[in-house]
Amino acid sequence: MSDPVLVVDDLRVAFPNRDGGWVEVVRGVSFTLGKERLGIVGESGSGKSQTGRAILGLTAPEGRVTAKRLAFNGIDLLNCPPKQRRELRGGRIAMVLQDPKFSLNPVMTIGDQIVEALRAHTKLSKADAKKQALAALDQVQIDNPERVYKLYPHEVSGGMGQRAMIAMMLIANPDLLIADEPTSALDVTVQLQVLAILDALVLQRGMGLIFVSHDLRLVSTFCDRILVMYAGRVVEELSAGGLAHAKHPYTLGLLNCLPQLGANRHPLPTLDRQPEWAL
Ligand SMILES: Nc1ncnc2c1ncn2[C@@H]1O[C@H](COP(=O)(O)OP(=O)(O)OP(=O)(O)O)[C@@H](O)[C@H]1O
Ligand SMILES: [Mg+2]
């Protein structure tokens, strides 16, 4: 592996509960990431998004984030000045969220938003920024960048919005992209297109990618490594080709629930969660 882009050691995220105590929703997650594609899978509520948000510094203000080490290219994220953290976010670390409709600004055109994102992190003139924004839209395979540049988010399809979002995140040339279920709101063909775009960009630019998803099969075809999360912990780490070597009963349960061609699946398998998995 190349020099680590990101080191996460014993990351914990907790929120206050009603009794004045704390509930840990991320409970000691550790991994390192080079210029590679890391998938994080796990069921709803397992702490995937909270892990991504903690890395970006976007945990809700009432939350508490601790770690033995949380470092990006050697920068200690938990102890660096807030200004430096803000500059990193959207600059060298970017995040694509699940639903572009909630992540894009509804009252600004797509083009203006990309230009704004770019000018927040560079000193380009307006004209140069526009040129780069159009190039970025072209790079995510939007056919008519000039036209889409002038559209508002509600005027574009989900897939196009998602690609515009990716263009906006990538324009600052991040070293690390966190994509939180970037394709789950899209139909399968558009999903594959968006994945292919992300894949090409990771290769061309040599950035690190954390790809969060529910979909174990999708993640295993697309990522180099997979972390399986359950109840705030990483219960298993697999290489992409290594699904067959999965050992944790939760991962095995997930695999068993995948549809199989030609198999007689009556009744449909369900996941039998054991209380000890959450310990
Ligand atoms: N501001 C908050 N206050 C209290 N609890 C929170 C807060 N934000 C998130 N949580 C809790 O943290 C846990 C982990 O949430 P997270 O969003 O990381 O799950 P996830 O794995 O991304 O799930 P999904 O697949 O549904 O997106 C959940 O139980 C959630 O209710
Ligand atoms: Mg989530």
Short mmCIF file of C-alpha atoms and ligand atoms in Angstrom, two decimals:
data_model
loop_
_atom_site.label_atom_id
_atom_site.label_comp_id
_atom_site.label_asym_id
_atom_site.label_seq_id
_atom_site.Cartn_x
_atom_site.Cartn_y
_atom_site.Cartn_z
CA MET A 1 0.00 0.00 0.00
CA SER A 2 1.14 3.54 -0.71
CA ASP A 3 1.67 6.04 2.13
CA PRO A 4 -1.53 6.21 4.12
CA VAL A 5 -3.83 9.07 3.15
CA LEU A 6 -5.91 8.45 6.22
CA VAL A 7 -5.21 6.79 9.56
CA VAL A 8 -8.17 6.04 11.81
CA ASP A 9 -7.34 4.47 15.15
CA ASP A 10 -10.01 3.69 17.72
CA LEU A 11 -12.52 6.23 16.45
CA ARG A 12 -15.50 6.69 18.74
CA VAL A 13 -18.58 8.86 18.23
CA ALA A 14 -21.13 9.26 21.02
CA PHE A 15 -24.34 11.23 21.47
CA PRO A 16 -26.01 12.26 24.74
CA ASN A 17 -29.02 10.18 25.74
CA ARG A 18 -32.03 11.31 27.75
CA ASP A 19 -30.61 10.14 31.08
CA GLY A 20 -27.58 12.41 30.86
CA GLY A 21 -25.33 9.55 29.71
CA TRP A 22 -23.78 8.86 26.33
CA VAL A 23 -24.59 6.35 23.62
CA GLU A 24 -21.68 5.29 21.46
CA VAL A 25 -22.75 4.85 17.83
CA VAL A 26 -19.20 4.35 16.49
CA ARG A 27 -17.31 2.12 18.91
CA GLY A 28 -13.60 1.86 18.22
CA VAL A 29 -13.28 1.83 14.43
CA SER A 30 -9.71 1.51 13.11
CA PHE A 31 -8.36 1.35 9.57
CA THR A 32 -5.79 2.95 7.29
CA LEU A 33 -6.44 4.01 3.75
CA GLY A 34 -3.96 4.50 0.92
CA LYS A 35 -4.73 5.52 -2.64
CA GLU A 36 -7.30 2.79 -2.89
CA ARG A 37 -11.01 2.14 -2.81
CA LEU A 38 -12.29 1.08 0.59
CA GLY A 39 -15.89 -0.06 0.93
CA ILE A 40 -17.83 0.21 4.19
CA VAL A 41 -20.95 -1.94 4.34
CA GLY A 42 -23.37 -2.60 7.14
CA GLU A 43 -27.03 -2.30 7.94
CA SER A 44 -28.91 0.89 8.66
CA GLY A 45 -27.75 2.47 11.90
CA SER A 46 -24.46 0.55 12.04
CA GLY A 47 -22.48 3.80 12.10
CA LYS A 48 -21.25 4.08 8.51
CA SER A 49 -22.30 7.70 7.96
CA GLN A 50 -21.20 8.77 11.43
CA THR A 51 -17.75 7.35 10.67
CA GLY A 52 -17.59 9.39 7.44
CA ARG A 53 -18.89 12.51 9.13
CA ALA A 54 -16.39 12.24 11.97
CA ILE A 55 -13.54 12.11 9.44
CA LEU A 56 -14.86 15.24 7.76
CA GLY A 57 -15.60 17.04 11.02
CA LEU A 58 -19.33 17.12 10.33
CA THR A 59 -20.58 15.38 13.46
CA ALA A 60 -23.64 17.12 14.94
CA PRO A 61 -22.50 19.65 17.58
CA GLU A 62 -23.98 17.66 20.50
CA GLY A 63 -21.90 14.63 19.50
CA ARG A 64 -18.51 13.71 20.95
CA VAL A 65 -15.71 12.40 18.74
CA THR A 66 -12.58 10.79 20.15
CA ALA A 67 -9.80 8.69 18.66
CA LYS A 68 -6.31 7.56 19.52
CA ARG A 69 -5.40 8.93 16.12
CA LEU A 70 -7.34 10.48 13.26
CA ALA A 71 -4.86 11.75 10.71
CA PHE A 72 -5.11 12.86 7.10
CA ASN A 73 -1.79 13.02 5.25
CA GLY A 74 -0.13 13.34 8.62
CA ILE A 75 -2.41 16.17 9.81
CA ASP A 76 -3.97 15.43 13.19
CA LEU A 77 -7.64 16.14 12.40
CA LEU A 78 -8.91 16.22 15.98
CA ASN A 79 -6.34 18.75 17.17
CA CYS A 80 -5.76 20.98 14.15
CA PRO A 81 -7.15 24.55 14.19
CA PRO A 82 -10.82 24.78 13.09
CA LYS A 83 -9.79 26.98 10.16
CA GLN A 84 -7.44 24.32 8.81
CA ARG A 85 -10.14 21.69 9.24
CA ARG A 86 -12.62 23.83 7.25
CA GLU A 87 -10.07 24.33 4.49
CA LEU A 88 -9.47 20.61 4.25
CA ARG A 89 -13.18 19.91 4.00
CA GLY A 90 -14.42 20.35 0.46
CA GLY A 91 -10.79 20.97 -0.54
CA ARG A 92 -8.51 18.01 0.03
CA ILE A 93 -11.22 15.90 1.65
CA ALA A 94 -14.59 15.80 -0.09
CA MET A 95 -17.85 13.99 0.54
CA VAL A 96 -20.66 13.00 -1.81
CA LEU A 97 -23.93 12.44 0.00
CA GLN A 98 -26.77 10.07 -0.65
CA ASP A 99 -29.32 12.39 -2.16
CA PRO A 100 -28.13 15.28 -4.33
CA LYS A 101 -31.49 17.01 -3.87
CA PHE A 102 -30.56 17.66 -0.23
CA SER A 103 -26.91 18.41 -0.84
CA LEU A 104 -27.18 20.91 -3.68
CA ASN A 105 -28.39 24.41 -2.97
CA PRO A 106 -31.90 24.64 -4.48
CA VAL A 107 -31.75 28.36 -5.26
CA MET A 108 -28.45 28.40 -7.10
CA THR A 109 -27.74 27.01 -10.55
CA ILE A 110 -25.53 23.94 -10.79
CA GLY A 111 -22.83 25.97 -12.54
CA ASP A 112 -22.79 28.74 -9.94
CA GLN A 113 -22.46 26.15 -7.18
CA ILE A 114 -19.49 24.48 -8.79
CA VAL A 115 -17.84 27.86 -9.37
CA GLU A 116 -18.46 28.80 -5.75
CA ALA A 117 -16.94 25.52 -4.55
CA LEU A 118 -13.91 26.13 -6.71
CA ARG A 119 -13.41 29.76 -5.73
CA ALA A 120 -13.66 28.86 -2.04
CA HIS A 121 -10.47 26.84 -2.41
CA THR A 122 -8.51 28.57 -5.19
CA LYS A 123 -7.84 32.10 -6.39
CA LEU A 124 -9.20 31.72 -9.91
CA SER A 125 -10.91 34.49 -11.83
CA LYS A 126 -14.65 34.06 -12.49
CA ALA A 127 -14.05 33.27 -16.16
CA ASP A 128 -11.40 30.65 -15.44
CA ALA A 129 -13.57 29.12 -12.74
CA LYS A 130 -16.43 28.83 -15.22
CA LYS A 131 -14.16 27.15 -17.73
CA GLN A 132 -13.07 24.62 -15.13
CA ALA A 133 -16.65 24.04 -13.97
CA LEU A 134 -17.69 23.20 -17.53
CA ALA A 135 -14.72 20.87 -17.89
CA ALA A 136 -15.68 19.17 -14.62
CA LEU A 137 -19.26 18.61 -15.84
CA ASP A 138 -17.86 17.17 -19.01
CA GLN A 139 -15.60 14.87 -17.00
CA VAL A 140 -18.55 13.30 -15.19
CA GLN A 141 -20.02 12.62 -18.63
CA ILE A 142 -22.74 15.23 -18.68
CA ASP A 143 -23.50 15.56 -22.38
CA ASN A 144 -24.32 19.21 -22.64
CA PRO A 145 -22.34 20.99 -19.90
CA GLU A 146 -23.29 24.50 -21.14
CA ARG A 147 -26.97 23.72 -20.72
CA VAL A 148 -26.68 21.87 -17.38
CA TYR A 149 -24.47 24.69 -16.03
CA LYS A 150 -27.51 27.00 -16.15
CA LEU A 151 -30.04 24.59 -14.62
CA TYR A 152 -31.30 24.57 -11.04
CA PRO A 153 -31.05 21.31 -9.04
CA HIS A 154 -34.81 20.58 -9.35
CA GLU A 155 -34.50 20.76 -13.14
CA VAL A 156 -32.10 17.84 -13.44
CA SER A 157 -32.68 14.10 -13.02
CA GLY A 158 -31.39 12.22 -9.96
CA GLY A 159 -28.50 10.73 -11.90
CA MET A 160 -27.50 14.05 -13.37
CA GLY A 161 -27.75 15.75 -9.98
CA GLN A 162 -25.52 13.06 -8.50
CA ARG A 163 -22.98 13.54 -11.26
CA ALA A 164 -23.09 17.32 -10.78
CA MET A 165 -22.47 16.72 -7.08
CA ILE A 166 -19.47 14.53 -7.89
CA ALA A 167 -18.17 17.22 -10.27
CA MET A 168 -18.48 19.79 -7.51
CA MET A 169 -16.66 17.59 -4.99
CA LEU A 170 -13.88 16.68 -7.39
CA ILE A 171 -13.19 20.14 -8.73
CA ALA A 172 -10.94 21.02 -5.81
CA ASN A 173 -8.91 17.89 -6.61
CA PRO A 174 -9.28 16.11 -3.27
CA ASP A 175 -6.88 13.45 -2.02
CA LEU A 176 -9.73 11.68 -0.28
CA LEU A 177 -13.34 11.31 -1.38
CA ILE A 178 -15.95 9.92 0.98
CA ALA A 179 -18.96 8.77 -1.02
CA ASP A 180 -21.88 7.97 1.29
CA GLU A 181 -24.36 5.80 -0.61
CA PRO A 182 -23.77 7.94 -3.71
CA THR A 183 -25.80 5.69 -5.93
CA SER A 184 -28.54 4.20 -3.79
CA ALA A 185 -31.17 6.66 -5.06
CA LEU A 186 -30.41 5.81 -8.69
CA ASP A 187 -31.56 3.04 -10.98
CA VAL A 188 -29.14 0.26 -11.77
CA THR A 189 -27.84 1.46 -15.14
CA VAL A 190 -27.21 5.00 -13.86
CA GLN A 191 -25.63 3.49 -10.73
CA LEU A 192 -23.13 1.65 -12.86
CA GLN A 193 -22.33 4.79 -14.87
CA VAL A 194 -21.70 6.79 -11.72
CA LEU A 195 -19.50 4.01 -10.31
CA ALA A 196 -17.52 3.83 -13.53
CA ILE A 197 -16.92 7.60 -13.34
CA LEU A 198 -15.76 7.37 -9.72
CA ASP A 199 -13.58 4.42 -10.59
CA ALA A 200 -11.88 6.21 -13.48
CA LEU A 201 -11.29 9.29 -11.33
CA VAL A 202 -9.72 7.29 -8.52
CA LEU A 203 -7.35 5.69 -11.02
CA GLN A 204 -6.50 8.88 -12.93
CA ARG A 205 -5.98 11.07 -9.89
CA GLY A 206 -4.67 8.50 -7.46
CA MET A 207 -7.01 9.53 -4.69
CA GLY A 208 -8.32 7.50 -1.78
CA LEU A 209 -11.98 6.62 -1.83
CA ILE A 210 -14.26 5.52 0.99
CA PHE A 211 -17.41 4.12 -0.51
CA VAL A 212 -20.30 3.61 1.92
CA SER A 213 -23.10 1.28 0.90
CA HIS A 214 -25.69 -1.26 2.01
CA ASP A 215 -24.89 -3.36 -1.00
CA LEU A 216 -22.22 -5.95 -0.26
CA ARG A 217 -22.18 -7.34 -3.78
CA LEU A 218 -21.81 -3.89 -5.39
CA VAL A 219 -19.04 -2.93 -2.99
CA SER A 220 -17.18 -6.18 -3.59
CA THR A 221 -17.07 -5.62 -7.34
CA PHE A 222 -15.99 -2.02 -7.03
CA CYS A 223 -13.65 -1.72 -4.03
CA ASP A 224 -10.20 -3.10 -3.20
CA ARG A 225 -11.06 -3.73 0.45
CA ILE A 226 -14.24 -3.98 2.48
CA LEU A 227 -15.02 -3.21 6.11
CA VAL A 228 -18.18 -4.78 7.43
CA MET A 229 -19.75 -2.76 10.26
CA TYR A 230 -22.26 -3.95 12.80
CA ALA A 231 -23.56 -1.94 15.76
CA GLY A 232 -20.81 0.67 15.55
CA ARG A 233 -17.89 -1.73 15.17
CA VAL A 234 -15.91 -3.20 12.31
CA VAL A 235 -16.72 -6.90 12.61
CA GLU A 236 -14.82 -8.03 9.55
CA GLU A 237 -12.27 -6.76 7.01
CA LEU A 238 -12.12 -8.47 3.63
CA SER A 239 -10.21 -8.05 0.41
CA ALA A 240 -12.56 -7.54 -2.54
CA GLY A 241 -12.00 -11.02 -3.90
CA GLY A 242 -12.27 -12.43 -0.42
CA LEU A 243 -16.03 -12.58 0.11
CA ALA A 244 -15.76 -16.35 0.00
CA HIS A 245 -13.45 -16.18 3.02
CA ALA A 246 -15.88 -14.17 5.14
CA LYS A 247 -16.06 -15.61 8.64
CA HIS A 248 -18.21 -13.33 10.73
CA PRO A 249 -21.76 -14.66 11.07
CA TYR A 250 -23.20 -11.25 10.19
CA THR A 251 -21.29 -11.12 6.88
CA LEU A 252 -22.22 -14.74 6.19
CA GLY A 253 -25.85 -13.88 6.95
CA LEU A 254 -25.72 -10.95 4.50
CA LEU A 255 -24.21 -13.17 1.83
CA ASN A 256 -26.81 -15.83 2.41
CA CYS A 257 -29.58 -13.27 1.87
CA LEU A 258 -28.33 -12.31 -1.61
CA PRO A 259 -30.52 -13.63 -4.41
CA GLN A 260 -29.04 -16.50 -6.39
CA LEU A 261 -29.96 -17.42 -9.92
CA GLY A 262 -31.65 -20.78 -10.18
CA ALA A 263 -31.87 -21.30 -6.43
CA ASN A 264 -35.14 -22.27 -4.83
CA ARG A 265 -35.53 -19.65 -2.12
CA HIS A 266 -38.73 -20.42 -0.27
CA PRO A 267 -39.10 -19.17 2.31
CA LEU A 268 -36.79 -16.20 1.71
CA PRO A 269 -33.80 -16.29 4.08
CA THR A 270 -33.73 -13.67 6.82
CA LEU A 271 -30.85 -12.50 8.97
CA ASP A 272 -30.92 -13.95 12.47
CA ARG A 273 -29.12 -11.37 14.57
CA GLN A 274 -27.35 -12.62 17.68
CA PRO A 275 -27.03 -10.32 20.71
CA GLU A 276 -23.33 -11.20 21.10
CA TRP A 277 -22.49 -9.58 17.71
CA ALA A 278 -23.14 -6.20 19.30
CA LEU A 279 -20.81 -6.76 22.27
N1 LIG B 1 -27.44 13.70 16.12
C1 LIG B 1 -27.64 12.45 16.58
N2 LIG B 1 -28.06 12.23 17.85
C2 LIG B 1 -28.23 10.98 18.33
N3 LIG B 1 -28.02 9.87 17.63
C3 LIG B 1 -27.61 10.01 16.35
C4 LIG B 1 -27.39 11.29 15.76
N4 LIG B 1 -26.97 11.11 14.48
C5 LIG B 1 -26.94 9.77 14.30
N5 LIG B 1 -27.31 9.12 15.41
C6 LIG B 1 -27.38 7.64 15.59
O1 LIG B 1 -26.14 7.07 15.20
C7 LIG B 1 -26.36 5.75 14.74
C8 LIG B 1 -25.52 5.52 13.51
O2 LIG B 1 -26.03 6.33 12.46
P1 LIG B 1 -25.43 6.35 11.00
O3 LIG B 1 -26.09 7.47 10.30
O4 LIG B 1 -23.95 6.36 11.07
O5 LIG B 1 -25.91 4.95 10.42
P2 LIG B 1 -25.66 4.36 8.97
O6 LIG B 1 -24.87 3.11 9.15
O7 LIG B 1 -25.10 5.41 8.09
O8 LIG B 1 -27.14 3.97 8.53
P3 LIG B 1 -27.87 4.13 7.09
O9 LIG B 1 -27.44 2.92 6.33
O10 LIG B 1 -29.32 4.10 7.44
O11 LIG B 1 -27.43 5.41 6.47
C9 LIG B 1 -27.86 5.60 14.52
O12 LIG B 1 -28.38 4.79 15.53
C10 LIG B 1 -28.37 7.01 14.63
O13 LIG B 1 -29.66 7.03 15.18
MG MG B 2 -25.85 6.44 6.45
#
